[in-house]
Amino acid sequence: MRALSRLLMATPSTMGSKSSLSEALALLPPLQLYRRILRVHRKKLDPEMRILGDSYLKSEFRAHRNVENPLHIIGFLTEWQLYAQKLEGDTWVGEKLDKDKLDKMSDQQIGQLYELMNAIKNTEGEGEGEDGSPVTLYPIANGPQSIPADLVALLHREFSAEIQAGCTYPMEEPMTLERFAEYWFGTFAVVAVLGEENENGGLREGRDWEKECLGTFYIKPNYPGRCSHVCNAGFLTTVAARGRGVGIVMGETYLQFAPKLGYKYSVFNLVFENNVASVKIWERLGFKIIGRVPGAARLANSEELVDALIIGRELV
């Protein structure tokens, strides 16, 4: 059976400034914004006002269809999104646009924001699964404070249990909650959640994360400076989601995000040889074993030292 993965892509072609990346994630692309405003009109306006509102919206978007100046486009979309946010009020789902931040941006930063926004797109991918349940993958680019604290706490517990099991990660002691939050979500991460995007209100406090969170992964440079175009990633599938094909879905998603973040090559430094499931996933996704560290790990599931495989592949 196939599991449908709905990927909420908001990905820059290059790693711009954190401010620009934040606003690019918040600013909806034209077609998505247009459709969202029409939905808001249906919910919030009486029939007569809705007809007027829809007509004006359509004429304005039609008039700006061929505009190419990034400053004009960003300004136009900003005003319409602020209008939509005001109409929806507290029911707005997703990142909110901050006009004060945009007003402080230089023309160059606005141009960068335009490029980042152009990289935002919706795609669909498929991965093996047992029940065919939809999976929504949320990009996290604004740090741990941008996602629910109870979700971070759950993932911290899951990661701590994985470390204590002593079979897949090299650490011997769990991290504190604060250190984990920065380690995992400090650069760029993705969280896989059961269900459709708007089915349960997106990423919000109070959801039953033990049942609904399926896993997460981060992406960060493997080396500094002149080699920072080579990336590394860490993956965690929650206990409740194992055996449901989430690993391959996240692996496929990783290969979509990493090149859009500007990375050219991916390398995993410590894939333990006896982690057969992980090795199979990466080989299936086109990775090759490019090195080996003999006897690299003392693992809880082996009486002997285990070799670590170095696995890599080009991203572009």
PDB file of C-alpha atoms in Angstrom, residues 156-293:
ATOM      1  CA  HIS A 156      13.219  15.305  22.831  1.00  0.00           C
ATOM      2  CA  ARG A 157      11.857  12.281  24.696  1.00  0.00           C
ATOM      3  CA  GLU A 158      11.963  10.174  21.539  1.00  0.00           C
ATOM      4  CA  PHE A 159      15.527  11.228  20.744  1.00  0.00           C
ATOM      5  CA  SER A 160      16.636  10.633  24.330  1.00  0.00           C
ATOM      6  CA  ALA A 161      15.192   7.111  24.194  1.00  0.00           C
ATOM      7  CA  GLU A 162      17.022   6.501  20.911  1.00  0.00           C
ATOM      8  CA  ILE A 163      20.325   7.582  22.458  1.00  0.00           C
ATOM      9  CA  GLN A 164      19.749   5.439  25.540  1.00  0.00           C
ATOM     10  CA  ALA A 165      18.989   2.437  23.331  1.00  0.00           C
ATOM     11  CA  GLY A 166      22.564   2.807  22.086  1.00  0.00           C
ATOM     12  CA  CYS A 167      22.157   1.394  18.582  1.00  0.00           C
ATOM     13  CA  THR A 168      21.939   4.239  16.052  1.00  0.00           C
ATOM     14  CA  TYR A 169      23.499   7.466  17.402  1.00  0.00           C
ATOM     15  CA  PRO A 170      27.042   7.860  18.808  1.00  0.00           C
ATOM     16  CA  MET A 171      26.044   9.866  21.914  1.00  0.00           C
ATOM     17  CA  GLU A 172      26.074   8.073  25.255  1.00  0.00           C
ATOM     18  CA  GLU A 173      24.032  10.552  27.300  1.00  0.00           C
ATOM     19  CA  PRO A 174      20.801  12.337  26.312  1.00  0.00           C
ATOM     20  CA  MET A 175      20.856  16.081  25.742  1.00  0.00           C
ATOM     21  CA  THR A 176      18.940  18.578  27.823  1.00  0.00           C
ATOM     22  CA  LEU A 177      15.693  19.792  26.277  1.00  0.00           C
ATOM     23  CA  GLU A 178      17.212  23.204  25.475  1.00  0.00           C
ATOM     24  CA  ARG A 179      20.300  21.722  23.855  1.00  0.00           C
ATOM     25  CA  PHE A 180      18.251  19.259  21.811  1.00  0.00           C
ATOM     26  CA  ALA A 181      15.920  22.013  20.573  1.00  0.00           C
ATOM     27  CA  GLU A 182      18.835  24.073  19.262  1.00  0.00           C
ATOM     28  CA  TYR A 183      20.764  21.043  17.961  1.00  0.00           C
ATOM     29  CA  TRP A 184      17.811  19.737  15.956  1.00  0.00           C
ATOM     30  CA  PHE A 185      15.934  22.886  14.934  1.00  0.00           C
ATOM     31  CA  GLY A 186      18.723  25.476  14.951  1.00  0.00           C
ATOM     32  CA  THR A 187      19.343  25.423  11.186  1.00  0.00           C
ATOM     33  CA  PHE A 188      16.632  23.792   9.079  1.00  0.00           C
ATOM     34  CA  ALA A 189      14.389  20.858   9.913  1.00  0.00           C
ATOM     35  CA  VAL A 190      11.242  19.097   8.759  1.00  0.00           C
ATOM     36  CA  VAL A 191       8.551  17.506  10.919  1.00  0.00           C
ATOM     37  CA  ALA A 192       6.336  14.722   9.545  1.00  0.00           C
ATOM     38  CA  VAL A 193       2.782  14.746  10.898  1.00  0.00           C
ATOM     39  CA  LEU A 194      -0.117  12.396  10.268  1.00  0.00           C
ATOM     40  CA  GLY A 195      -3.044  13.889   8.351  1.00  0.00           C
ATOM     41  CA  GLU A 196      -3.834  16.622   5.845  1.00  0.00           C
ATOM     42  CA  GLU A 197      -2.406  20.140   6.196  1.00  0.00           C
ATOM     43  CA  ASN A 198      -5.547  21.842   7.501  1.00  0.00           C
ATOM     44  CA  GLU A 199      -7.202  18.773   8.985  1.00  0.00           C
ATOM     45  CA  ASN A 200      -6.111  19.479  12.568  1.00  0.00           C
ATOM     46  CA  GLY A 201      -5.062  23.111  12.417  1.00  0.00           C
ATOM     47  CA  GLY A 202      -1.431  22.613  11.433  1.00  0.00           C
ATOM     48  CA  LEU A 203       1.370  22.734  13.982  1.00  0.00           C
ATOM     49  CA  ARG A 204      -0.302  23.894  17.181  1.00  0.00           C
ATOM     50  CA  GLU A 205      -0.177  23.189  20.884  1.00  0.00           C
ATOM     51  CA  GLY A 206      -2.448  20.510  22.256  1.00  0.00           C
ATOM     52  CA  ARG A 207      -2.475  17.956  19.462  1.00  0.00           C
ATOM     53  CA  ASP A 208      -1.946  14.313  20.374  1.00  0.00           C
ATOM     54  CA  TRP A 209       1.648  14.318  19.168  1.00  0.00           C
ATOM     55  CA  GLU A 210       2.377  10.796  20.398  1.00  0.00           C
ATOM     56  CA  LYS A 211      -0.087   9.521  17.802  1.00  0.00           C
ATOM     57  CA  GLU A 212       0.216  12.226  15.149  1.00  0.00           C
ATOM     58  CA  CYS A 213       3.945  13.032  14.962  1.00  0.00           C
ATOM     59  CA  LEU A 214       5.633  10.473  12.723  1.00  0.00           C
ATOM     60  CA  GLY A 215       9.188  11.749  12.641  1.00  0.00           C
ATOM     61  CA  THR A 216      11.591  14.571  11.898  1.00  0.00           C
ATOM     62  CA  PHE A 217      14.920  15.334  10.270  1.00  0.00           C
ATOM     63  CA  TYR A 218      17.351  18.243  10.189  1.00  0.00           C
ATOM     64  CA  ILE A 219      19.717  19.483   7.481  1.00  0.00           C
ATOM     65  CA  LYS A 220      22.947  21.314   8.243  1.00  0.00           C
ATOM     66  CA  PRO A 221      26.427  21.784   6.749  1.00  0.00           C
ATOM     67  CA  ASN A 222      28.721  18.827   7.320  1.00  0.00           C
ATOM     68  CA  TYR A 223      31.807  21.044   7.120  1.00  0.00           C
ATOM     69  CA  PRO A 224      32.431  24.777   7.678  1.00  0.00           C
ATOM     70  CA  GLY A 225      33.433  27.550   5.314  1.00  0.00           C
ATOM     71  CA  ARG A 226      34.631  26.549   1.868  1.00  0.00           C
ATOM     72  CA  CYS A 227      33.123  23.084   2.242  1.00  0.00           C
ATOM     73  CA  SER A 228      29.763  24.170   3.654  1.00  0.00           C
ATOM     74  CA  HIS A 229      27.979  23.186   0.436  1.00  0.00           C
ATOM     75  CA  VAL A 230      28.290  19.572   1.639  1.00  0.00           C
ATOM     76  CA  CYS A 231      25.428  18.734   3.976  1.00  0.00           C
ATOM     77  CA  ASN A 232      24.594  16.188   6.600  1.00  0.00           C
ATOM     78  CA  ALA A 233      21.254  15.232   8.118  1.00  0.00           C
ATOM     79  CA  GLY A 234      19.868  13.472  11.154  1.00  0.00           C
ATOM     80  CA  PHE A 235      16.663  11.424  11.114  1.00  0.00           C
ATOM     81  CA  LEU A 236      14.284  10.283  13.818  1.00  0.00           C
ATOM     82  CA  THR A 237      11.195   8.149  13.281  1.00  0.00           C
ATOM     83  CA  THR A 238       8.898   8.078  16.293  1.00  0.00           C
ATOM     84  CA  VAL A 239       8.185   4.754  17.959  1.00  0.00           C
ATOM     85  CA  ALA A 240       4.500   4.866  16.968  1.00  0.00           C
ATOM     86  CA  ALA A 241       5.401   5.361  13.288  1.00  0.00           C
ATOM     87  CA  ARG A 242       7.981   2.636  12.784  1.00  0.00           C
ATOM     88  CA  GLY A 243       7.267   0.057  10.136  1.00  0.00           C
ATOM     89  CA  ARG A 244       4.912   2.420   8.280  1.00  0.00           C
ATOM     90  CA  GLY A 245       7.286   3.646   5.571  1.00  0.00           C
ATOM     91  CA  VAL A 246       7.953   7.034   7.175  1.00  0.00           C
ATOM     92  CA  GLY A 247      11.727   6.638   6.832  1.00  0.00           C
ATOM     93  CA  ILE A 248      11.655   6.431   3.042  1.00  0.00           C
ATOM     94  CA  VAL A 249       9.174   9.335   2.819  1.00  0.00           C
ATOM     95  CA  MET A 250      11.486  11.542   4.897  1.00  0.00           C
ATOM     96  CA  GLY A 251      14.501  10.395   2.870  1.00  0.00           C
ATOM     97  CA  GLU A 252      12.798  11.370  -0.385  1.00  0.00           C
ATOM     98  CA  THR A 253      11.778  14.694   1.134  1.00  0.00           C
ATOM     99  CA  TYR A 254      15.348  15.338   2.256  1.00  0.00           C
ATOM    100  CA  LEU A 255      16.551  14.901  -1.321  1.00  0.00           C
ATOM    101  CA  GLN A 256      14.045  17.533  -2.458  1.00  0.00           C
ATOM    102  CA  PHE A 257      14.933  20.092   0.200  1.00  0.00           C
ATOM    103  CA  ALA A 258      18.729  19.804   0.361  1.00  0.00           C
ATOM    104  CA  PRO A 259      19.568  21.054  -3.160  1.00  0.00           C
ATOM    105  CA  LYS A 260      17.049  23.893  -2.836  1.00  0.00           C
ATOM    106  CA  LEU A 261      18.916  24.989   0.273  1.00  0.00           C
ATOM    107  CA  GLY A 262      22.048  25.334  -1.841  1.00  0.00           C
ATOM    108  CA  TYR A 263      23.778  22.058  -0.989  1.00  0.00           C
ATOM    109  CA  LYS A 264      25.656  20.168  -3.708  1.00  0.00           C
ATOM    110  CA  TYR A 265      26.555  16.914  -1.975  1.00  0.00           C
ATOM    111  CA  SER A 266      25.205  14.874   0.931  1.00  0.00           C
ATOM    112  CA  VAL A 267      27.268  12.713   3.242  1.00  0.00           C
ATOM    113  CA  PHE A 268      26.383  10.583   6.256  1.00  0.00           C
ATOM    114  CA  ASN A 269      29.459  10.053   8.402  1.00  0.00           C
ATOM    115  CA  LEU A 270      28.311   7.309  10.764  1.00  0.00           C
ATOM    116  CA  VAL A 271      25.823   4.829   9.354  1.00  0.00           C
ATOM    117  CA  PHE A 272      26.453   1.771  11.474  1.00  0.00           C
ATOM    118  CA  GLU A 273      26.818  -1.332   9.354  1.00  0.00           C
ATOM    119  CA  ASN A 274      24.357  -3.356  11.414  1.00  0.00           C
ATOM    120  CA  ASN A 275      21.635  -0.718  10.905  1.00  0.00           C
ATOM    121  CA  VAL A 276      20.372  -2.665   7.911  1.00  0.00           C
ATOM    122  CA  ALA A 277      17.105  -0.737   7.487  1.00  0.00           C
ATOM    123  CA  SER A 278      18.922   2.591   7.234  1.00  0.00           C
ATOM    124  CA  VAL A 279      21.516   1.271   4.788  1.00  0.00           C
ATOM    125  CA  LYS A 280      18.763  -0.131   2.563  1.00  0.00           C
ATOM    126  CA  ILE A 281      16.886   3.184   2.504  1.00  0.00           C
ATOM    127  CA  TRP A 282      19.956   5.157   1.436  1.00  0.00           C
ATOM    128  CA  GLU A 283      20.967   2.628  -1.193  1.00  0.00           C
ATOM    129  CA  ARG A 284      17.423   2.716  -2.556  1.00  0.00           C
ATOM    130  CA  LEU A 285      17.693   6.510  -2.789  1.00  0.00           C
ATOM    131  CA  GLY A 286      20.893   6.383  -4.815  1.00  0.00           C
ATOM    132  CA  PHE A 287      23.533   6.765  -2.108  1.00  0.00           C
ATOM    133  CA  LYS A 288      26.832   4.894  -2.343  1.00  0.00           C
ATOM    134  CA  ILE A 289      29.212   3.646   0.322  1.00  0.00           C
ATOM    135  CA  ILE A 290      32.240   5.918  -0.097  1.00  0.00           C
ATOM    136  CA  GLY A 291      34.181   4.919   2.993  1.00  0.00           C
ATOM    137  CA  ARG A 292      34.351   2.775   6.098  1.00  0.00           C
ATOM    138  CA  VAL A 293      35.620   3.324   9.635  1.00  0.00           C
TER     139      VAL A 293
END
